[in-house]
Each structure stands twice: as structure tokens, then as C-alpha cells.
Short mmCIF file of N, CA and C in Angstrom, two decimals:
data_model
loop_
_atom_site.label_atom_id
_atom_site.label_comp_id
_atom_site.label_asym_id
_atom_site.label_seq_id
_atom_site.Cartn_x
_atom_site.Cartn_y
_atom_site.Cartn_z
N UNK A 1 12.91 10.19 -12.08
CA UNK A 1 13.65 9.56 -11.01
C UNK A 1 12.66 9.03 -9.97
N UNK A 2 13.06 7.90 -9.71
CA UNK A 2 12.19 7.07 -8.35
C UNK A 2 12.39 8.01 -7.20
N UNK A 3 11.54 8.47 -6.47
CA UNK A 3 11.48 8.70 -5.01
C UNK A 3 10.89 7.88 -3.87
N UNK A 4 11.58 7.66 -3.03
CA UNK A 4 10.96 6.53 -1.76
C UNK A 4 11.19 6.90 -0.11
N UNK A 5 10.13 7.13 -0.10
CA UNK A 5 9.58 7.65 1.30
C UNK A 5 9.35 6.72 2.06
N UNK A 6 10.07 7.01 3.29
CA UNK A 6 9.34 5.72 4.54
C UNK A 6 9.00 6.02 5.87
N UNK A 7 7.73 5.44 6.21
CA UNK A 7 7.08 6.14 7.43
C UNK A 7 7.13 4.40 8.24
N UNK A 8 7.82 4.84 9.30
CA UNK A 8 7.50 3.88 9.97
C UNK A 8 6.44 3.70 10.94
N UNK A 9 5.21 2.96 11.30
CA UNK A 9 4.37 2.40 11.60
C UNK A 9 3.60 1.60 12.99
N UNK A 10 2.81 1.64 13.47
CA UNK A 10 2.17 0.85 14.49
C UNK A 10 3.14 0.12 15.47
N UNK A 11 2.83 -0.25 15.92
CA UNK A 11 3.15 -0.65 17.60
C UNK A 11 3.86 -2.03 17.15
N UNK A 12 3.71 -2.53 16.06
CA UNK A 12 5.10 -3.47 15.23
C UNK A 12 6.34 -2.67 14.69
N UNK A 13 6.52 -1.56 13.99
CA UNK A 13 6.96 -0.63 13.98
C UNK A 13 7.50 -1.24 12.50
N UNK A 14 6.43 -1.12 11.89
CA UNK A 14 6.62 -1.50 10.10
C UNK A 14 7.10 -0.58 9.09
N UNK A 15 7.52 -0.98 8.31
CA UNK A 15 7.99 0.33 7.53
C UNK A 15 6.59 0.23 6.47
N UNK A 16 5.98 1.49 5.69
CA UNK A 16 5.45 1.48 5.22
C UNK A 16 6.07 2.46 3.95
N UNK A 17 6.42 2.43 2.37
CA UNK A 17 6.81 3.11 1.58
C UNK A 17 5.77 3.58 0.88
N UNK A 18 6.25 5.10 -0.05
CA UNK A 18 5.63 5.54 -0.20
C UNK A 18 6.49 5.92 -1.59
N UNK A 19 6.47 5.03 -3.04
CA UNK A 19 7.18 5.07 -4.19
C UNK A 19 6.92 6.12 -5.35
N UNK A 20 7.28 6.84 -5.28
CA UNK A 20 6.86 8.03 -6.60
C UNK A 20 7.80 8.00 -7.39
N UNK A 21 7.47 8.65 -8.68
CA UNK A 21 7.78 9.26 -9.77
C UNK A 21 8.22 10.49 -9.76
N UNK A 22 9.15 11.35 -9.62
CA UNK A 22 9.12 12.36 -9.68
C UNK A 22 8.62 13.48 -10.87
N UNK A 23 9.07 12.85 -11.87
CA UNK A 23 8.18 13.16 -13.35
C UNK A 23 7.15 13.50 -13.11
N UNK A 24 6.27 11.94 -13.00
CA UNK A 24 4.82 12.15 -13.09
C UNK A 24 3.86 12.29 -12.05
N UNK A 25 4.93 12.25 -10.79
CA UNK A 25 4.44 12.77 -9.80
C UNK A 25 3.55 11.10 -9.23
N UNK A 26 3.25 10.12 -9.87
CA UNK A 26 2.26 8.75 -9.54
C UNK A 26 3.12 7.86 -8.14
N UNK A 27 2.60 7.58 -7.53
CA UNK A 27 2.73 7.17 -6.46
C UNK A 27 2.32 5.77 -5.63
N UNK A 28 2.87 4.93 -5.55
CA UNK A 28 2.43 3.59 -4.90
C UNK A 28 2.69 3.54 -3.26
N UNK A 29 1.81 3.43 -2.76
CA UNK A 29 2.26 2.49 -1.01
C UNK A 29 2.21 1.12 -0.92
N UNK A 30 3.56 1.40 -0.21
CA UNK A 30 3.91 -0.38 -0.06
C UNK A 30 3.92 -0.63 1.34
N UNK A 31 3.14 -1.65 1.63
CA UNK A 31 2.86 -2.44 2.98
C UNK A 31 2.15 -0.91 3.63
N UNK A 32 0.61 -0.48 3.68
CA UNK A 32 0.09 0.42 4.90
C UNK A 32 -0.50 -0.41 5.88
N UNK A 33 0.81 -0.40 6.69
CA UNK A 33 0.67 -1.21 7.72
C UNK A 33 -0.17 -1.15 9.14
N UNK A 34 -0.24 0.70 9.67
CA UNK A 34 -0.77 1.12 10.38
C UNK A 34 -0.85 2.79 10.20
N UNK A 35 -1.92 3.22 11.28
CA UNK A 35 -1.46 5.20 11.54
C UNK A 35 -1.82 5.21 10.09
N UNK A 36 -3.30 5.15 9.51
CA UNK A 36 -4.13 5.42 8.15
C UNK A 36 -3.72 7.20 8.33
N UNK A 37 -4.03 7.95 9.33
CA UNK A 37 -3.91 9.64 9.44
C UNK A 37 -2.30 9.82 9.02
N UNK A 38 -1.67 9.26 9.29
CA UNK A 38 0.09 9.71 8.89
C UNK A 38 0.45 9.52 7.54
N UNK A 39 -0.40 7.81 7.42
CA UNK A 39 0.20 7.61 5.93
C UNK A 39 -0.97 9.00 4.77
N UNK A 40 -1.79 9.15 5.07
CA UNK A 40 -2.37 9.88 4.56
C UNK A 40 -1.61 11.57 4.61
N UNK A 41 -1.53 12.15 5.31
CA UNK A 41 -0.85 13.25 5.67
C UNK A 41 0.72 13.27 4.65
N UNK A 42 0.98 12.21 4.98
CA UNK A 42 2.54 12.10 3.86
C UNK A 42 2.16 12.11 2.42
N UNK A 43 1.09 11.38 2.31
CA UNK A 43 1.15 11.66 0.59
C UNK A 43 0.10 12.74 0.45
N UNK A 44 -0.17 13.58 1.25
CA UNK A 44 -0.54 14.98 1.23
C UNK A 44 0.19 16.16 0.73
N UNK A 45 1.50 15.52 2.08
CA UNK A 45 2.60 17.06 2.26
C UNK A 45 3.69 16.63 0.36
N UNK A 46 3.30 15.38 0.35
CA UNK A 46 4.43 14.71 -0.66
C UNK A 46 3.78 15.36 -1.95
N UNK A 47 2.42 15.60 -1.88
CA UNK A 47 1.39 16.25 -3.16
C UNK A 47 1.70 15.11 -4.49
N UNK A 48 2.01 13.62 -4.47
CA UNK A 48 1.82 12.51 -4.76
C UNK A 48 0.19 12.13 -5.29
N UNK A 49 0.47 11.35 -6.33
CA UNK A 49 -1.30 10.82 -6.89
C UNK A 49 -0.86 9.45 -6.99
N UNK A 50 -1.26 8.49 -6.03
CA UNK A 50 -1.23 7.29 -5.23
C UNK A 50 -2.24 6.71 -6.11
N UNK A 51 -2.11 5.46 -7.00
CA UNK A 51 -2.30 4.77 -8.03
C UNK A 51 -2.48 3.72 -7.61
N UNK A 52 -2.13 3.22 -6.66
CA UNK A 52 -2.29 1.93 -5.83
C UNK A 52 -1.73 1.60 -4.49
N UNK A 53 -2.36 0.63 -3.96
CA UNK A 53 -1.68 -0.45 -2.85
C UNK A 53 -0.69 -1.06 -2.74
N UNK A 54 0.06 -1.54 -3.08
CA UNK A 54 0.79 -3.00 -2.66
C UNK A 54 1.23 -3.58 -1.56
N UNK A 55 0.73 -5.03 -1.39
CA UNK A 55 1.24 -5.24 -0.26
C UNK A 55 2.13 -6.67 0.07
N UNK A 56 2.86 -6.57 0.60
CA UNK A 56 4.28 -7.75 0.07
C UNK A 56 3.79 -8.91 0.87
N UNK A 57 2.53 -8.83 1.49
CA UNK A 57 1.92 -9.96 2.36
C UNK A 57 0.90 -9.38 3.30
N UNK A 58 0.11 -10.61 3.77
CA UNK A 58 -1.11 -10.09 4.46
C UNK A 58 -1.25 -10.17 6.22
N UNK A 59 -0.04 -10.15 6.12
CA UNK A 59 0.06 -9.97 8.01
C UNK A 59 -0.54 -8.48 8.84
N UNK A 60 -0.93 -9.14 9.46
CA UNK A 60 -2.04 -7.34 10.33
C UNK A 60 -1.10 -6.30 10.24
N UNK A 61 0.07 -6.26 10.83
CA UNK A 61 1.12 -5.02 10.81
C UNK A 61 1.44 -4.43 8.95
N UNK A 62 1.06 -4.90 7.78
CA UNK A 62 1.17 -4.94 6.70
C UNK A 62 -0.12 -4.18 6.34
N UNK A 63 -1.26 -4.50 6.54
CA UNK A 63 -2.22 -4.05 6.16
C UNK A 63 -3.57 -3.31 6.66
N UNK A 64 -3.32 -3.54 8.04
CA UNK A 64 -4.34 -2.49 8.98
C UNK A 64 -4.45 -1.05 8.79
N UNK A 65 -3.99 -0.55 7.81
CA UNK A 65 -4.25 0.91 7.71
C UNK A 65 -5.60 0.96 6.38
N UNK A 66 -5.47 -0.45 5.97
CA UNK A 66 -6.11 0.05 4.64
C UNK A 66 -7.44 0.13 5.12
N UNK A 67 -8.67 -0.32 5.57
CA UNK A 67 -9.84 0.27 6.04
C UNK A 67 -9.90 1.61 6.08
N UNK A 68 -9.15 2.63 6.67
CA UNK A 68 -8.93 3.56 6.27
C UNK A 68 -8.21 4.64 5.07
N UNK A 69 -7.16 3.86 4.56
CA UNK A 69 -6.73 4.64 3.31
C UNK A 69 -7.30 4.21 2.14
N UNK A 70 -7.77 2.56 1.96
CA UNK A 70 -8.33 2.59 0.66
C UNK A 70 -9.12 3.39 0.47
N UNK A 71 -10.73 3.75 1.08
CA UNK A 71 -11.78 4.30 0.62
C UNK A 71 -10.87 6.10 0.44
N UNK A 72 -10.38 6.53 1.45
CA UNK A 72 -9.42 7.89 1.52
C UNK A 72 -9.00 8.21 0.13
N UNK A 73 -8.58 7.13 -0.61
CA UNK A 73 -7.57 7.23 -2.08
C UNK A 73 -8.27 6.85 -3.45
N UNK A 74 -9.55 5.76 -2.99
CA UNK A 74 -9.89 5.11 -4.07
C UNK A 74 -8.90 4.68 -5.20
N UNK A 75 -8.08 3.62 -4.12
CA UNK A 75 -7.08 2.73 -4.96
C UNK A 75 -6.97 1.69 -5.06
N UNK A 76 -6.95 0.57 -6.06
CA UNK A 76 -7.00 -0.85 -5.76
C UNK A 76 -5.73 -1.30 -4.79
N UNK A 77 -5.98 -2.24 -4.41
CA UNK A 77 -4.82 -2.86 -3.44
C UNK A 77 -4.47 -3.99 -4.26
N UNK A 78 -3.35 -4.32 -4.27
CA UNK A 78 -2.55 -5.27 -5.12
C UNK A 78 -1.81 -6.68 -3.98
N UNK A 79 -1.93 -8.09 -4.05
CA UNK A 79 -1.08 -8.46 -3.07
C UNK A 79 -0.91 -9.74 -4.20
N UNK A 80 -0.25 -10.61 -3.44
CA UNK A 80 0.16 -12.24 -4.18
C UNK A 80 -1.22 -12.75 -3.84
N UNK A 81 -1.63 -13.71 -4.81
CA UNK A 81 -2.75 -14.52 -4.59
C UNK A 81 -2.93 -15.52 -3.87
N UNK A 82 -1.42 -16.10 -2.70
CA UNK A 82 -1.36 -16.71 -1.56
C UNK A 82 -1.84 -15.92 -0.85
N UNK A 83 -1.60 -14.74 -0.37
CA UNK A 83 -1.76 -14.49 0.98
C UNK A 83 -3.60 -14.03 0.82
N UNK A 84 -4.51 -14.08 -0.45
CA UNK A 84 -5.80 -13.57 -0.20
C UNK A 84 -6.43 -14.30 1.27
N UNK A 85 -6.49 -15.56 0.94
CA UNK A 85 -6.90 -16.23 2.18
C UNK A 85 -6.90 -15.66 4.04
N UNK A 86 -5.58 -15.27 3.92
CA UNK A 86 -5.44 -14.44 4.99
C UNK A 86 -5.61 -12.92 5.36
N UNK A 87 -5.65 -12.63 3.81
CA UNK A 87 -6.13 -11.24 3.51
C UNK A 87 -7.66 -11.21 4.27
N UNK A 88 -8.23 -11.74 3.55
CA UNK A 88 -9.58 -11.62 3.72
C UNK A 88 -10.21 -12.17 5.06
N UNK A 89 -9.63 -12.98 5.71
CA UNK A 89 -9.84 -13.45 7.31
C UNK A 89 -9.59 -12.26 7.88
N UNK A 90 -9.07 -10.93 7.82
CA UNK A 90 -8.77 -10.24 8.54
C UNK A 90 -10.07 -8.92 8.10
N UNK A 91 -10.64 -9.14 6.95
CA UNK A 91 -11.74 -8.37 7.02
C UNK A 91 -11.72 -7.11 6.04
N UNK A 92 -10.94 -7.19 5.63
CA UNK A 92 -10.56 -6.15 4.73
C UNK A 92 -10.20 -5.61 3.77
N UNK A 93 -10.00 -4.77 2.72
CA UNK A 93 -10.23 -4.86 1.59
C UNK A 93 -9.68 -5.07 1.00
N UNK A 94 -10.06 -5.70 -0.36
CA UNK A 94 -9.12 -6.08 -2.01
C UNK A 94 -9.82 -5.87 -3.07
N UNK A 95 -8.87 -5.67 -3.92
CA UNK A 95 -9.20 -5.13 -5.08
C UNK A 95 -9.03 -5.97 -6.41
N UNK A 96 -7.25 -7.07 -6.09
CA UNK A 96 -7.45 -8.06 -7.18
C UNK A 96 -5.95 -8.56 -6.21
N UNK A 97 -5.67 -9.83 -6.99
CA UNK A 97 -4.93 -10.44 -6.67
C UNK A 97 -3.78 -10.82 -7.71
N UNK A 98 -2.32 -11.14 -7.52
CA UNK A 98 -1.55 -11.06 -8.43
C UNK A 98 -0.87 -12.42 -9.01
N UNK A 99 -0.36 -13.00 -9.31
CA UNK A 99 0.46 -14.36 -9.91
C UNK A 99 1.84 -13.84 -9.44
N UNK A 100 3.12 -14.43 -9.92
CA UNK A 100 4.30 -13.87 -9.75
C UNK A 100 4.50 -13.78 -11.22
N UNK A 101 4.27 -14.06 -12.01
CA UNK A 101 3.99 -13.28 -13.68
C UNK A 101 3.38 -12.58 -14.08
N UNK A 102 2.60 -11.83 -12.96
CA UNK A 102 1.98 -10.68 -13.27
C UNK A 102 3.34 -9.32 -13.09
N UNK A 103 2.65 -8.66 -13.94
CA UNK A 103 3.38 -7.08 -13.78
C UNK A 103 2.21 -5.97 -14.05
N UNK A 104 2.58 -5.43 -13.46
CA UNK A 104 1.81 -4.08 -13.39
C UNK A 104 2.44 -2.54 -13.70
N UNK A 105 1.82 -1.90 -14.43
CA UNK A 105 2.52 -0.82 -15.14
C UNK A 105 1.76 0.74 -14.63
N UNK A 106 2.33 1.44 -13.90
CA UNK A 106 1.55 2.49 -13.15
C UNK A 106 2.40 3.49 -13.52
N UNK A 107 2.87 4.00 -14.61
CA UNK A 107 3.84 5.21 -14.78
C UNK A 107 5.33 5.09 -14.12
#
């Protein structure tokens, strides 16, 4: 069964999810938008194994946590291959970029 956790976020007040498996326990964050110590702490208390990033776009409130949670998780970050451009003006990290015919299979 899917489980979905949501921490809401920074001084935009973003939602940031937190998608598991209950099975297998594998775990995705969607949009870490801000507060790297909270989102971290949740997939602590959640005892979750966080498989990746995703992020539904590259706006600062979307992705300012990752400087801090990527290296934290050692997880690739996943986004659309429009928004790299803006991804990367903002300084921060990626891992690969997606098509809209891409799919990705994480348990």
C-alpha cells in the first residue's frame, strides 16, 4: 500500500511529500522545498529508505532543501528537462533529467 506524508514547508509554505511503500518500506520526496532538518527527521521517525528526489519544477520554494538533503540521502534528484535551466541557475544539485516518456521504477 502507498503511504503519503506531508510536511509543509518554508516561509512559501510548500507542501513537500514524502511517498512510501509500505511493503518495501522505499520512499520518494516530492518537491523538498525547504527546513532540509524536518524533511530529514520525517523520513527518520518514518524509518523510510528514500530512493530519490522528485521535483514537479524548479522554483526556489520546490527545491531549496536539497543542498542539504541530497548529500544527507545520497539520492539522485529527478525533475522535467525544462525546468534544468532554472534548476541549475539556482545552484544546485542534479542528478539527471526526465522527458515526459520517461518512467521510472523505484519499487
Amino acid at each position: 500500500m502507498i503511504r503519503i506524508d506531508m510536511i509543509t514547508v518554508g516561509m512559501f509554505q510548500s507542501n513537500c511529500y514524502l511517498v512510501s511503500c509500505s511493503q518495501t518500506n522505499k520512499a520518494a520526496i516530492i518537491d523538498a522545498g525547504d527546513e532540509a532538518p524536518r524533511i530529514l527527521e520525517r523520513v527518520r521517525s518514518l524509518g523510510v529508505d528514500v530512493q530519490m528526489i522528485v521535483n514537479t519544477h524548479a522554483h526556489l520554494d520546490h527545491v531549496a532543501a536539497l543542498p542539504d538533503v541530497v548529500p544527507a540521502l545520497e539520492v539522485p534528484v529527478w525533475m522535467h528537462r525544462d525546468d534544468r535551466a532554472l534548476y541549475e541557475g539556482c545552484l544546485l544539485y542534479t542528478s539527471d533529467a526526465a522527458d515526459e516518456e520517461d518512467s521510472v521504477d523505484r519499487g
